[in-house]
Structure formats: structure tokens, C-alpha cells
């Protein structure tokens, strides 16, 4: 009986909302109290029904009233959390829209470089007196240090230089590429390294600087390897003894 009365009272209150003046409705819509009324009312209603059941004023079936009343609130909270998570994912996705080329340009300018955009979309930059070339593919960047040295294909030191390049290419960092001889028989030396740039990374500027610096380290590594190879070969030549050669002190007199 009491449960039916409570339900009728709630229905009456719900239908009487149209009788509220527009000014009060407008104030209510802009008030911060609006977000607190529904949960407070749900709690008070639940407490009142539990007390009514405890004192046998209401039967156990009345517990369904706050449950039905709270379901829309719980569902609204779930939807709100879902929309917030979806919005956070959208913000992260929108960050991903920043291309590697744009990131590279911003970072290079912070390093004091003035990158030039070529017609094909690549970049030409000058860093520490060296000319670099950057090509882009979505998140990836291919950096070239083109034609930083050249040597004649018939140069006697060419085998040692090839060996030094092979030794250096086993190290971490830029890969040294040798071109085929041109019409003058000159073989060009180029260095290449592929990297990835992402807008969420907070260290893109020092990362690009470290990558560009690694090209100079590669050149130094080739020079060092060449000197080691040359030194080893020189020692090998000096350690060999001529066959069938005798000094005057080794000869015996008849």
C-alpha cells in the first residue's frame, strides 16, 4: 500500500515540473546544484525505503523503486565515462596526424638549421657544415649525407677502404653506401640512416641532433678502421723474411 503511495507521489512530482516558471527553470539549468540533486535524491530515497522496510512500513518489493530510479543515473555515468575515453582516444589520434616532416622542420629550426623544402617534398639542410638530405614516408625519415667523399675505382687503396667500410657498417648508426663508378671512374661515398619521428615523443629535438651527429662518428670510424687495416698490413710486410737472400756475414769463406 505504502509503496503504491510513494510511486504515485513520484509520478505527481514528475508531472508537475511543467508548472514551474521559466525563470526558475533557466536558473536551475545554469545552477551547479543540478548535478548534485539527482544522486542526493537517490540516496535519500534509498535510505527512506530501507528505513520503511526495517520498520515494516514498506514491504521488500519497495526496494525496486530506488533501483529503477538509480539505473538511469548509473547508465548515464557509464556513457559519460565512455565518451570521455572516446574523446581522449580522438585527441591522441589527432596528435598522430602531425607528419614526420612537420616534426623534423620544427626540430631542425630549434637546432639553428634552416631547412629548404624541395619540390618532391624532401628537405635539404646544412648542419655543422655538412649538407644533409631528408626523405619522408608517414612516420619515417630517411636521412642522407650524400657524396661526402670520392675515390677512383682503380686506386690501389680501394680494397682497404672497402674493408674499412664493411667493418664500420657492422656498427650501430648510419650505413655507408658506395656508388658504382661514374663516367670518370669515381666511386661516391654516401651515408644513410632511417629513423621514426612521433609527436608524442618529448625528446625529438635531442634525438635528431644525436642522429645527425652520428654521421660524423661514422666517418671517423671509417678513418680509424682504415688506419688499423693499413697498420696491420704494414706490420705483416715487415715481418716477412726474404727467401734465398743471404747477407755478407752469413757467407762462409772457402
JSON list of C-alpha atoms in Angstrom, two decimals:
[
{"chain": "A", "resi": 1, "resn": "UNK", "atom": "CA", "xyz": [0.00, 0.00, 0.00]},
{"chain": "A", "resi": 2, "resn": "UNK", "atom": "CA", "xyz": [2.67, 2.47, 1.06]},
{"chain": "A", "resi": 3, "resn": "UNK", "atom": "CA", "xyz": [4.75, 1.53, -1.96]},
{"chain": "A", "resi": 4, "resn": "UNK", "atom": "CA", "xyz": [1.91, 2.45, -4.27]},
{"chain": "A", "resi": 5, "resn": "UNK", "atom": "CA", "xyz": [1.54, 5.81, -2.49]},
{"chain": "A", "resi": 6, "resn": "UNK", "atom": "CA", "xyz": [5.26, 6.54, -2.91]},
{"chain": "A", "resi": 7, "resn": "UNK", "atom": "CA", "xyz": [5.10, 5.71, -6.61]},
{"chain": "A", "resi": 8, "resn": "UNK", "atom": "CA", "xyz": [2.04, 7.93, -7.09]},
{"chain": "A", "resi": 9, "resn": "UNK", "atom": "CA", "xyz": [3.79, 10.78, -5.27]},
{"chain": "A", "resi": 10, "resn": "UNK", "atom": "CA", "xyz": [6.82, 10.48, -7.52]},
{"chain": "A", "resi": 11, "resn": "UNK", "atom": "CA", "xyz": [4.67, 10.43, -10.62]},
{"chain": "A", "resi": 12, "resn": "UNK", "atom": "CA", "xyz": [2.81, 13.50, -9.38]},
{"chain": "A", "resi": 13, "resn": "UNK", "atom": "CA", "xyz": [6.03, 15.39, -8.70]},
{"chain": "A", "resi": 14, "resn": "UNK", "atom": "CA", "xyz": [7.41, 14.42, -12.12]},
{"chain": "A", "resi": 15, "resn": "UNK", "atom": "CA", "xyz": [4.31, 15.64, -13.96]},
{"chain": "A", "resi": 16, "resn": "UNK", "atom": "CA", "xyz": [4.17, 18.90, -12.01]},
{"chain": "A", "resi": 17, "resn": "UNK", "atom": "CA", "xyz": [7.50, 20.06, -13.42]},
{"chain": "A", "resi": 18, "resn": "UNK", "atom": "CA", "xyz": [5.67, 21.78, -16.29]},
{"chain": "A", "resi": 19, "resn": "UNK", "atom": "CA", "xyz": [4.08, 24.13, -13.77]},
{"chain": "A", "resi": 20, "resn": "UNK", "atom": "CA", "xyz": [7.46, 25.55, -12.72]},
{"chain": "A", "resi": 21, "resn": "UNK", "atom": "CA", "xyz": [8.06, 29.14, -14.01]},
{"chain": "A", "resi": 22, "resn": "UNK", "atom": "CA", "xyz": [10.52, 29.56, -16.87]},
{"chain": "A", "resi": 23, "resn": "UNK", "atom": "CA", "xyz": [12.85, 31.81, -14.85]},
{"chain": "A", "resi": 24, "resn": "UNK", "atom": "CA", "xyz": [13.22, 29.16, -12.19]},
{"chain": "A", "resi": 25, "resn": "UNK", "atom": "CA", "xyz": [13.86, 26.54, -14.90]},
{"chain": "A", "resi": 26, "resn": "UNK", "atom": "CA", "xyz": [16.53, 28.74, -16.50]},
{"chain": "A", "resi": 27, "resn": "UNK", "atom": "CA", "xyz": [18.19, 29.34, -13.13]},
{"chain": "A", "resi": 28, "resn": "UNK", "atom": "CA", "xyz": [18.07, 25.64, -12.44]},
{"chain": "A", "resi": 29, "resn": "UNK", "atom": "CA", "xyz": [19.66, 24.75, -15.77]},
{"chain": "A", "resi": 30, "resn": "UNK", "atom": "CA", "xyz": [22.59, 27.09, -15.10]},
{"chain": "A", "resi": 31, "resn": "UNK", "atom": "CA", "xyz": [22.99, 26.13, -11.43]},
{"chain": "A", "resi": 32, "resn": "UNK", "atom": "CA", "xyz": [25.71, 23.81, -10.14]},
{"chain": "A", "resi": 33, "resn": "UNK", "atom": "CA", "xyz": [23.16, 22.27, -7.78]},
{"chain": "A", "resi": 34, "resn": "UNK", "atom": "CA", "xyz": [21.57, 20.42, -10.67]},
{"chain": "A", "resi": 35, "resn": "UNK", "atom": "CA", "xyz": [24.40, 17.89, -10.87]},
{"chain": "A", "resi": 36, "resn": "UNK", "atom": "CA", "xyz": [24.05, 17.10, -7.16]},
{"chain": "A", "resi": 37, "resn": "UNK", "atom": "CA", "xyz": [20.28, 16.81, -6.80]},
{"chain": "A", "resi": 38, "resn": "UNK", "atom": "CA", "xyz": [19.82, 13.52, -8.62]},
{"chain": "A", "resi": 39, "resn": "UNK", "atom": "CA", "xyz": [22.41, 11.48, -6.67]},
{"chain": "A", "resi": 40, "resn": "UNK", "atom": "CA", "xyz": [21.40, 13.06, -3.34]},
{"chain": "A", "resi": 41, "resn": "UNK", "atom": "CA", "xyz": [17.75, 12.37, -4.03]},
{"chain": "A", "resi": 42, "resn": "UNK", "atom": "CA", "xyz": [18.55, 8.78, -5.00]},
{"chain": "A", "resi": 43, "resn": "UNK", "atom": "CA", "xyz": [20.49, 8.27, -1.76]},
{"chain": "A", "resi": 44, "resn": "UNK", "atom": "CA", "xyz": [17.74, 9.82, 0.38]},
{"chain": "A", "resi": 45, "resn": "UNK", "atom": "CA", "xyz": [15.10, 7.76, -1.37]},
{"chain": "A", "resi": 46, "resn": "UNK", "atom": "CA", "xyz": [17.08, 4.58, -0.85]},
{"chain": "A", "resi": 47, "resn": "UNK", "atom": "CA", "xyz": [17.59, 5.36, 2.86]},
{"chain": "A", "resi": 48, "resn": "UNK", "atom": "CA", "xyz": [13.90, 6.18, 3.30]},
{"chain": "A", "resi": 49, "resn": "UNK", "atom": "CA", "xyz": [12.78, 2.93, 1.67]},
{"chain": "A", "resi": 50, "resn": "UNK", "atom": "CA", "xyz": [15.29, 0.88, 3.70]},
{"chain": "A", "resi": 51, "resn": "UNK", "atom": "CA", "xyz": [14.01, 2.52, 6.89]},
{"chain": "A", "resi": 52, "resn": "UNK", "atom": "CA", "xyz": [10.42, 1.87, 5.80]},
{"chain": "A", "resi": 53, "resn": "UNK", "atom": "CA", "xyz": [11.22, -1.79, 5.16]},
{"chain": "A", "resi": 54, "resn": "UNK", "atom": "CA", "xyz": [13.03, -2.06, 8.50]},
{"chain": "A", "resi": 55, "resn": "UNK", "atom": "CA", "xyz": [10.02, -0.74, 10.41]},
{"chain": "A", "resi": 56, "resn": "UNK", "atom": "CA", "xyz": [7.67, -2.84, 8.26]},
{"chain": "A", "resi": 57, "resn": "UNK", "atom": "CA", "xyz": [6.04, 0.24, 6.79]},
{"chain": "A", "resi": 58, "resn": "UNK", "atom": "CA", "xyz": [7.01, -0.96, 3.31]},
{"chain": "A", "resi": 59, "resn": "UNK", "atom": "CA", "xyz": [7.48, -4.48, 2.04]},
{"chain": "A", "resi": 60, "resn": "UNK", "atom": "CA", "xyz": [10.65, -5.78, 0.37]},
{"chain": "A", "resi": 61, "resn": "UNK", "atom": "CA", "xyz": [9.20, -5.11, -3.07]},
{"chain": "A", "resi": 62, "resn": "UNK", "atom": "CA", "xyz": [9.66, -1.38, -2.48]},
{"chain": "A", "resi": 63, "resn": "UNK", "atom": "CA", "xyz": [13.43, -1.81, -2.83]},
{"chain": "A", "resi": 64, "resn": "UNK", "atom": "CA", "xyz": [12.85, -1.92, -6.58]},
{"chain": "A", "resi": 65, "resn": "UNK", "atom": "CA", "xyz": [11.93, 1.78, -6.55]},
{"chain": "A", "resi": 66, "resn": "UNK", "atom": "CA", "xyz": [15.43, 3.19, -5.84]},
{"chain": "A", "resi": 67, "resn": "UNK", "atom": "CA", "xyz": [16.91, 0.54, -8.10]},
{"chain": "A", "resi": 68, "resn": "UNK", "atom": "CA", "xyz": [14.76, 1.66, -11.02]},
{"chain": "A", "resi": 69, "resn": "UNK", "atom": "CA", "xyz": [15.38, 5.27, -10.08]},
{"chain": "A", "resi": 70, "resn": "UNK", "atom": "CA", "xyz": [19.16, 4.77, -9.99]},
{"chain": "A", "resi": 71, "resn": "UNK", "atom": "CA", "xyz": [19.50, 2.78, -13.20]},
{"chain": "A", "resi": 72, "resn": "UNK", "atom": "CA", "xyz": [19.31, 5.86, -15.49]},
{"chain": "A", "resi": 73, "resn": "UNK", "atom": "CA", "xyz": [21.92, 7.61, -13.33]},
{"chain": "A", "resi": 74, "resn": "UNK", "atom": "CA", "xyz": [24.27, 4.63, -13.44]},
{"chain": "A", "resi": 75, "resn": "UNK", "atom": "CA", "xyz": [23.74, 4.29, -17.19]},
{"chain": "A", "resi": 76, "resn": "UNK", "atom": "CA", "xyz": [24.48, 7.99, -17.64]},
{"chain": "A", "resi": 77, "resn": "UNK", "atom": "CA", "xyz": [27.73, 7.61, -15.69]},
{"chain": "A", "resi": 78, "resn": "UNK", "atom": "CA", "xyz": [28.76, 4.68, -17.90]},
{"chain": "A", "resi": 79, "resn": "UNK", "atom": "CA", "xyz": [28.00, 6.66, -21.06]},
{"chain": "A", "resi": 80, "resn": "UNK", "atom": "CA", "xyz": [29.89, 9.65, -19.69]},
{"chain": "A", "resi": 81, "resn": "UNK", "atom": "CA", "xyz": [32.98, 7.55, -19.00]},
{"chain": "A", "resi": 82, "resn": "UNK", "atom": "CA", "xyz": [32.72, 6.02, -22.47]},
{"chain": "A", "resi": 83, "resn": "UNK", "atom": "CA", "xyz": [32.52, 9.42, -24.16]},
{"chain": "A", "resi": 84, "resn": "UNK", "atom": "CA", "xyz": [35.48, 10.69, -22.12]},
{"chain": "A", "resi": 85, "resn": "UNK", "atom": "CA", "xyz": [37.58, 7.68, -23.12]},
{"chain": "A", "resi": 86, "resn": "UNK", "atom": "CA", "xyz": [36.49, 8.08, -26.72]},
{"chain": "A", "resi": 87, "resn": "UNK", "atom": "CA", "xyz": [37.38, 11.77, -26.62]},
{"chain": "A", "resi": 88, "resn": "UNK", "atom": "CA", "xyz": [40.80, 11.00, -25.15]},
{"chain": "A", "resi": 89, "resn": "UNK", "atom": "CA", "xyz": [41.40, 8.49, -27.94]},
{"chain": "A", "resi": 90, "resn": "UNK", "atom": "CA", "xyz": [40.36, 11.06, -30.51]},
{"chain": "A", "resi": 91, "resn": "UNK", "atom": "CA", "xyz": [42.80, 13.60, -29.06]},
{"chain": "A", "resi": 92, "resn": "UNK", "atom": "CA", "xyz": [45.59, 11.05, -29.23]},
{"chain": "A", "resi": 93, "resn": "UNK", "atom": "CA", "xyz": [44.64, 10.20, -32.80]},
{"chain": "A", "resi": 94, "resn": "UNK", "atom": "CA", "xyz": [44.59, 13.87, -33.75]},
{"chain": "A", "resi": 95, "resn": "UNK", "atom": "CA", "xyz": [48.14, 14.17, -32.42]},
{"chain": "A", "resi": 96, "resn": "UNK", "atom": "CA", "xyz": [49.12, 11.32, -34.70]},
{"chain": "A", "resi": 97, "resn": "UNK", "atom": "CA", "xyz": [48.01, 13.45, -37.65]},
{"chain": "A", "resi": 98, "resn": "UNK", "atom": "CA", "xyz": [51.18, 15.54, -37.28]},
{"chain": "A", "resi": 99, "resn": "UNK", "atom": "CA", "xyz": [53.51, 14.34, -40.03]},
{"chain": "A", "resi": 100, "resn": "UNK", "atom": "CA", "xyz": [57.15, 13.46, -39.50]},
{"chain": "A", "resi": 101, "resn": "UNK", "atom": "CA", "xyz": [58.10, 16.19, -41.96]},
{"chain": "A", "resi": 102, "resn": "UNK", "atom": "CA", "xyz": [56.50, 18.89, -39.81]},
{"chain": "A", "resi": 103, "resn": "UNK", "atom": "CA", "xyz": [58.17, 17.49, -36.69]},
{"chain": "A", "resi": 104, "resn": "UNK", "atom": "CA", "xyz": [61.55, 17.44, -38.45]},
{"chain": "A", "resi": 105, "resn": "UNK", "atom": "CA", "xyz": [61.21, 21.06, -39.63]},
{"chain": "A", "resi": 106, "resn": "UNK", "atom": "CA", "xyz": [60.32, 22.28, -36.13]},
{"chain": "A", "resi": 107, "resn": "UNK", "atom": "CA", "xyz": [63.20, 20.36, -34.54]},
{"chain": "A", "resi": 108, "resn": "UNK", "atom": "CA", "xyz": [65.74, 21.47, -37.14]},
{"chain": "A", "resi": 109, "resn": "UNK", "atom": "CA", "xyz": [64.80, 25.12, -36.63]},
{"chain": "A", "resi": 110, "resn": "UNK", "atom": "CA", "xyz": [65.33, 24.69, -32.89]},
{"chain": "A", "resi": 111, "resn": "UNK", "atom": "CA", "xyz": [68.80, 23.34, -33.71]},
{"chain": "A", "resi": 112, "resn": "UNK", "atom": "CA", "xyz": [69.59, 26.51, -35.66]},
{"chain": "A", "resi": 113, "resn": "UNK", "atom": "CA", "xyz": [69.14, 24.99, -39.12]},
{"chain": "A", "resi": 114, "resn": "UNK", "atom": "CA", "xyz": [67.13, 26.50, -41.96]},
{"chain": "A", "resi": 115, "resn": "UNK", "atom": "CA", "xyz": [65.66, 23.53, -43.86]},
{"chain": "A", "resi": 116, "resn": "UNK", "atom": "CA", "xyz": [64.76, 24.03, -47.50]},
{"chain": "A", "resi": 117, "resn": "UNK", "atom": "CA", "xyz": [61.71, 22.22, -48.86]},
{"chain": "A", "resi": 118, "resn": "UNK", "atom": "CA", "xyz": [62.32, 20.71, -52.30]},
{"chain": "A", "resi": 119, "resn": "UNK", "atom": "CA", "xyz": [59.68, 20.20, -54.98]},
{"chain": "A", "resi": 120, "resn": "UNK", "atom": "CA", "xyz": [59.43, 16.49, -54.22]},
{"chain": "A", "resi": 121, "resn": "UNK", "atom": "CA", "xyz": [58.71, 17.20, -50.54]},
{"chain": "A", "resi": 122, "resn": "UNK", "atom": "CA", "xyz": [62.18, 16.30, -49.29]},
{"chain": "A", "resi": 123, "resn": "UNK", "atom": "CA", "xyz": [64.29, 18.60, -47.14]},
{"chain": "A", "resi": 124, "resn": "UNK", "atom": "CA", "xyz": [67.77, 19.95, -47.69]},
{"chain": "A", "resi": 125, "resn": "UNK", "atom": "CA", "xyz": [69.63, 21.13, -44.60]},
{"chain": "A", "resi": 126, "resn": "UNK", "atom": "CA", "xyz": [73.09, 22.24, -43.59]},
{"chain": "A", "resi": 127, "resn": "UNK", "atom": "CA", "xyz": [74.28, 21.02, -40.19]},
{"chain": "A", "resi": 128, "resn": "UNK", "atom": "CA", "xyz": [77.78, 21.56, -38.83]},
{"chain": "A", "resi": 129, "resn": "UNK", "atom": "CA", "xyz": [78.97, 22.44, -42.33]},
{"chain": "A", "resi": 130, "resn": "UNK", "atom": "CA", "xyz": [77.64, 19.19, -43.82]},
{"chain": "A", "resi": 131, "resn": "UNK", "atom": "CA", "xyz": [74.77, 19.03, -46.31]},
{"chain": "A", "resi": 132, "resn": "UNK", "atom": "CA", "xyz": [72.05, 16.50, -45.46]},
{"chain": "A", "resi": 133, "resn": "UNK", "atom": "CA", "xyz": [69.00, 15.33, -47.38]},
{"chain": "A", "resi": 134, "resn": "UNK", "atom": "CA", "xyz": [65.81, 14.07, -45.74]},
{"chain": "A", "resi": 135, "resn": "UNK", "atom": "CA", "xyz": [63.06, 11.97, -47.35]},
{"chain": "A", "resi": 136, "resn": "UNK", "atom": "CA", "xyz": [59.75, 11.22, -45.65]},
{"chain": "A", "resi": 137, "resn": "UNK", "atom": "CA", "xyz": [57.25, 8.36, -45.57]},
{"chain": "A", "resi": 138, "resn": "UNK", "atom": "CA", "xyz": [54.46, 8.76, -43.00]},
{"chain": "A", "resi": 139, "resn": "UNK", "atom": "CA", "xyz": [56.20, 8.38, -39.62]},
{"chain": "A", "resi": 140, "resn": "UNK", "atom": "CA", "xyz": [59.61, 7.51, -41.06]},
{"chain": "A", "resi": 141, "resn": "UNK", "atom": "CA", "xyz": [62.52, 9.67, -42.17]},
{"chain": "A", "resi": 142, "resn": "UNK", "atom": "CA", "xyz": [65.42, 8.60, -44.35]},
{"chain": "A", "resi": 143, "resn": "UNK", "atom": "CA", "xyz": [68.44, 10.85, -43.82]},
{"chain": "A", "resi": 144, "resn": "UNK", "atom": "CA", "xyz": [71.24, 11.02, -46.39]},
{"chain": "A", "resi": 145, "resn": "UNK", "atom": "CA", "xyz": [74.68, 12.51, -46.13]},
{"chain": "A", "resi": 146, "resn": "UNK", "atom": "CA", "xyz": [75.34, 12.47, -49.88]},
{"chain": "A", "resi": 147, "resn": "UNK", "atom": "CA", "xyz": [78.68, 12.34, -51.65]},
{"chain": "A", "resi": 148, "resn": "UNK", "atom": "CA", "xyz": [80.90, 13.25, -48.71]},
{"chain": "A", "resi": 149, "resn": "UNK", "atom": "CA", "xyz": [83.92, 11.61, -50.37]},
{"chain": "A", "resi": 150, "resn": "UNK", "atom": "CA", "xyz": [85.02, 10.04, -53.63]},
{"chain": "A", "resi": 151, "resn": "UNK", "atom": "CA", "xyz": [87.80, 7.79, -54.85]},
{"chain": "A", "resi": 152, "resn": "UNK", "atom": "CA", "xyz": [88.97, 6.43, -58.20]},
{"chain": "A", "resi": 153, "resn": "UNK", "atom": "CA", "xyz": [87.90, 2.85, -58.77]},
{"chain": "A", "resi": 154, "resn": "UNK", "atom": "CA", "xyz": [91.48, 1.91, -59.74]},
{"chain": "A", "resi": 155, "resn": "UNK", "atom": "CA", "xyz": [93.03, 3.48, -56.65]},
{"chain": "A", "resi": 156, "resn": "UNK", "atom": "CA", "xyz": [95.43, 0.97, -55.00]},
{"chain": "A", "resi": 157, "resn": "UNK", "atom": "CA", "xyz": [93.94, 1.77, -51.58]},
{"chain": "A", "resi": 158, "resn": "UNK", "atom": "CA", "xyz": [90.44, 0.83, -52.71]},
{"chain": "A", "resi": 159, "resn": "UNK", "atom": "CA", "xyz": [90.49, -2.72, -51.23]},
{"chain": "A", "resi": 160, "resn": "UNK", "atom": "CA", "xyz": [91.49, -1.38, -47.81]},
{"chain": "A", "resi": 161, "resn": "UNK", "atom": "CA", "xyz": [88.81, 1.31, -47.99]},
{"chain": "A", "resi": 162, "resn": "UNK", "atom": "CA", "xyz": [86.13, -1.25, -48.87]},
{"chain": "A", "resi": 163, "resn": "UNK", "atom": "CA", "xyz": [87.21, -3.38, -45.94]},
{"chain": "A", "resi": 164, "resn": "UNK", "atom": "CA", "xyz": [87.07, -0.35, -43.61]},
{"chain": "A", "resi": 165, "resn": "UNK", "atom": "CA", "xyz": [83.56, 0.46, -44.87]},
{"chain": "A", "resi": 166, "resn": "UNK", "atom": "CA", "xyz": [82.39, -3.12, -44.28]},
{"chain": "A", "resi": 167, "resn": "UNK", "atom": "CA", "xyz": [83.79, -3.10, -40.73]},
{"chain": "A", "resi": 168, "resn": "UNK", "atom": "CA", "xyz": [82.11, 0.23, -39.98]},
{"chain": "A", "resi": 169, "resn": "UNK", "atom": "CA", "xyz": [78.74, -0.90, -41.35]},
{"chain": "A", "resi": 170, "resn": "UNK", "atom": "CA", "xyz": [78.60, -3.60, -38.67]},
{"chain": "A", "resi": 171, "resn": "UNK", "atom": "CA", "xyz": [78.42, -0.84, -36.06]},
{"chain": "A", "resi": 172, "resn": "UNK", "atom": "CA", "xyz": [75.18, 0.80, -34.95]},
{"chain": "A", "resi": 173, "resn": "UNK", "atom": "CA", "xyz": [74.41, 4.02, -36.80]},
{"chain": "A", "resi": 174, "resn": "UNK", "atom": "CA", "xyz": [74.43, 5.25, -40.40]},
{"chain": "A", "resi": 175, "resn": "UNK", "atom": "CA", "xyz": [75.16, 2.80, -43.20]},
{"chain": "A", "resi": 176, "resn": "UNK", "atom": "CA", "xyz": [77.85, 3.77, -45.71]},
{"chain": "A", "resi": 177, "resn": "UNK", "atom": "CA", "xyz": [76.87, 3.21, -49.35]},
{"chain": "A", "resi": 178, "resn": "UNK", "atom": "CA", "xyz": [79.33, 3.15, -52.26]},
{"chain": "A", "resi": 179, "resn": "UNK", "atom": "CA", "xyz": [78.03, 4.03, -55.71]},
{"chain": "A", "resi": 180, "resn": "UNK", "atom": "CA", "xyz": [79.10, 2.48, -58.98]},
{"chain": "A", "resi": 181, "resn": "UNK", "atom": "CA", "xyz": [81.88, 4.39, -60.76]},
{"chain": "A", "resi": 182, "resn": "UNK", "atom": "CA", "xyz": [80.70, 7.36, -62.79]},
{"chain": "A", "resi": 183, "resn": "UNK", "atom": "CA", "xyz": [81.94, 8.30, -66.26]},
{"chain": "A", "resi": 184, "resn": "UNK", "atom": "CA", "xyz": [85.21, 9.50, -64.69]},
{"chain": "A", "resi": 185, "resn": "UNK", "atom": "CA", "xyz": [85.64, 6.28, -62.75]},
{"chain": "A", "resi": 186, "resn": "UNK", "atom": "CA", "xyz": [84.93, 7.94, -59.39]},
{"chain": "A", "resi": 187, "resn": "UNK", "atom": "CA", "xyz": [83.12, 5.97, -56.68]},
{"chain": "A", "resi": 188, "resn": "UNK", "atom": "CA", "xyz": [81.00, 8.15, -54.38]},
{"chain": "A", "resi": 189, "resn": "UNK", "atom": "CA", "xyz": [80.61, 7.70, -50.62]},
{"chain": "A", "resi": 190, "resn": "UNK", "atom": "CA", "xyz": [77.15, 8.27, -49.10]},
{"chain": "A", "resi": 191, "resn": "UNK", "atom": "CA", "xyz": [75.77, 7.65, -45.61]},
{"chain": "A", "resi": 192, "resn": "UNK", "atom": "CA", "xyz": [72.16, 6.78, -44.84]},
{"chain": "A", "resi": 193, "resn": "UNK", "atom": "CA", "xyz": [70.07, 6.27, -41.71]},
{"chain": "A", "resi": 194, "resn": "UNK", "atom": "CA", "xyz": [66.34, 5.61, -41.20]},
{"chain": "A", "resi": 195, "resn": "UNK", "atom": "CA", "xyz": [64.53, 6.90, -38.12]},
{"chain": "A", "resi": 196, "resn": "UNK", "atom": "CA", "xyz": [60.98, 7.35, -36.86]},
{"chain": "A", "resi": 197, "resn": "UNK", "atom": "CA", "xyz": [59.51, 10.60, -35.51]},
{"chain": "A", "resi": 198, "resn": "UNK", "atom": "CA", "xyz": [56.35, 10.74, -33.40]},
{"chain": "A", "resi": 199, "resn": "UNK", "atom": "CA", "xyz": [54.65, 13.86, -31.98]},
{"chain": "A", "resi": 200, "resn": "UNK", "atom": "CA", "xyz": [54.14, 12.18, -28.60]},
{"chain": "A", "resi": 201, "resn": "UNK", "atom": "CA", "xyz": [57.91, 11.86, -28.08]},
{"chain": "A", "resi": 202, "resn": "UNK", "atom": "CA", "xyz": [59.18, 14.73, -25.87]},
{"chain": "A", "resi": 203, "resn": "UNK", "atom": "CA", "xyz": [62.81, 14.33, -26.97]},
{"chain": "A", "resi": 204, "resn": "UNK", "atom": "CA", "xyz": [62.58, 14.72, -30.75]},
{"chain": "A", "resi": 205, "resn": "UNK", "atom": "CA", "xyz": [65.00, 17.67, -30.80]},
{"chain": "A", "resi": 206, "resn": "UNK", "atom": "CA", "xyz": [67.90, 15.97, -28.96]},
{"chain": "A", "resi": 207, "resn": "UNK", "atom": "CA", "xyz": [67.10, 12.75, -30.85]},
{"chain": "A", "resi": 208, "resn": "UNK", "atom": "CA", "xyz": [67.53, 14.39, -34.27]},
{"chain": "A", "resi": 209, "resn": "UNK", "atom": "CA", "xyz": [70.69, 16.13, -33.07]},
{"chain": "A", "resi": 210, "resn": "UNK", "atom": "CA", "xyz": [72.15, 12.81, -31.91]},
{"chain": "A", "resi": 211, "resn": "UNK", "atom": "CA", "xyz": [71.25, 11.19, -35.24]},
{"chain": "A", "resi": 212, "resn": "UNK", "atom": "CA", "xyz": [72.92, 13.94, -37.27]},
{"chain": "A", "resi": 213, "resn": "UNK", "atom": "CA", "xyz": [75.99, 13.79, -35.04]},
{"chain": "A", "resi": 214, "resn": "UNK", "atom": "CA", "xyz": [76.21, 10.03, -35.64]},
{"chain": "A", "resi": 215, "resn": "UNK", "atom": "CA", "xyz": [77.05, 10.67, -39.32]},
{"chain": "A", "resi": 216, "resn": "UNK", "atom": "CA", "xyz": [80.27, 12.38, -38.27]},
{"chain": "A", "resi": 217, "resn": "UNK", "atom": "CA", "xyz": [81.04, 9.48, -35.93]},
{"chain": "A", "resi": 218, "resn": "UNK", "atom": "CA", "xyz": [80.66, 7.08, -38.86]},
{"chain": "A", "resi": 219, "resn": "UNK", "atom": "CA", "xyz": [83.20, 8.98, -40.93]},
{"chain": "A", "resi": 220, "resn": "UNK", "atom": "CA", "xyz": [85.63, 8.90, -38.04]},
{"chain": "A", "resi": 221, "resn": "UNK", "atom": "CA", "xyz": [85.03, 5.17, -37.60]},
{"chain": "A", "resi": 222, "resn": "UNK", "atom": "CA", "xyz": [85.92, 4.53, -41.27]},
{"chain": "A", "resi": 223, "resn": "UNK", "atom": "CA", "xyz": [89.09, 6.57, -40.94]},
{"chain": "A", "resi": 224, "resn": "UNK", "atom": "CA", "xyz": [90.06, 4.68, -37.77]},
{"chain": "A", "resi": 225, "resn": "UNK", "atom": "CA", "xyz": [89.33, 1.27, -39.35]},
{"chain": "A", "resi": 226, "resn": "UNK", "atom": "CA", "xyz": [91.35, 2.19, -42.44]},
{"chain": "A", "resi": 227, "resn": "UNK", "atom": "CA", "xyz": [94.35, 3.18, -40.30]},
{"chain": "A", "resi": 228, "resn": "UNK", "atom": "CA", "xyz": [94.14, -0.10, -38.39]},
{"chain": "A", "resi": 229, "resn": "UNK", "atom": "CA", "xyz": [93.97, -2.14, -41.60]},
{"chain": "A", "resi": 230, "resn": "UNK", "atom": "CA", "xyz": [96.88, -0.23, -43.12]},
{"chain": "A", "resi": 231, "resn": "UNK", "atom": "CA", "xyz": [98.94, -0.58, -39.94]},
{"chain": "A", "resi": 232, "resn": "UNK", "atom": "CA", "xyz": [98.28, -4.33, -39.79]},
{"chain": "A", "resi": 233, "resn": "UNK", "atom": "CA", "xyz": [99.25, -4.84, -43.41]},
{"chain": "A", "resi": 234, "resn": "UNK", "atom": "CA", "xyz": [102.44, -2.83, -42.90]},
{"chain": "A", "resi": 235, "resn": "UNK", "atom": "CA", "xyz": [103.40, -4.97, -39.92]},
{"chain": "A", "resi": 236, "resn": "UNK", "atom": "CA", "xyz": [102.70, -8.12, -41.93]},
{"chain": "A", "resi": 237, "resn": "UNK", "atom": "CA", "xyz": [105.03, -6.93, -44.70]},
{"chain": "A", "resi": 238, "resn": "UNK", "atom": "CA", "xyz": [107.78, -6.06, -42.27]},
{"chain": "A", "resi": 239, "resn": "UNK", "atom": "CA", "xyz": [107.56, -9.41, -40.50]},
{"chain": "A", "resi": 240, "resn": "UNK", "atom": "CA", "xyz": [108.15, -11.38, -43.72]},
{"chain": "A", "resi": 241, "resn": "UNK", "atom": "CA", "xyz": [111.72, -12.59, -44.40]},
{"chain": "A", "resi": 242, "resn": "UNK", "atom": "CA", "xyz": [113.00, -12.76, -47.96]},
{"chain": "A", "resi": 243, "resn": "UNK", "atom": "CA", "xyz": [113.65, -16.32, -49.17]},
{"chain": "A", "resi": 244, "resn": "UNK", "atom": "CA", "xyz": [117.11, -17.18, -50.64]},
{"chain": "A", "resi": 245, "resn": "UNK", "atom": "CA", "xyz": [118.71, -13.94, -49.54]},
{"chain": "A", "resi": 246, "resn": "UNK", "atom": "CA", "xyz": [121.98, -14.01, -47.57]},
{"chain": "A", "resi": 247, "resn": "UNK", "atom": "CA", "xyz": [123.96, -11.17, -46.07]},
{"chain": "A", "resi": 248, "resn": "UNK", "atom": "CA", "xyz": [127.73, -10.99, -46.30]},
{"chain": "A", "resi": 249, "resn": "UNK", "atom": "CA", "xyz": [128.08, -12.01, -42.68]},
{"chain": "A", "resi": 250, "resn": "UNK", "atom": "CA", "xyz": [126.15, -15.23, -43.39]},
{"chain": "A", "resi": 251, "resn": "UNK", "atom": "CA", "xyz": [128.50, -16.33, -46.16]},
{"chain": "A", "resi": 252, "resn": "UNK", "atom": "CA", "xyz": [131.39, -18.67, -45.35]},
{"chain": "A", "resi": 253, "resn": "UNK", "atom": "CA", "xyz": [134.79, -18.30, -46.91]},
{"chain": "A", "resi": 254, "resn": "UNK", "atom": "CA", "xyz": [136.34, -21.22, -48.80]}
]
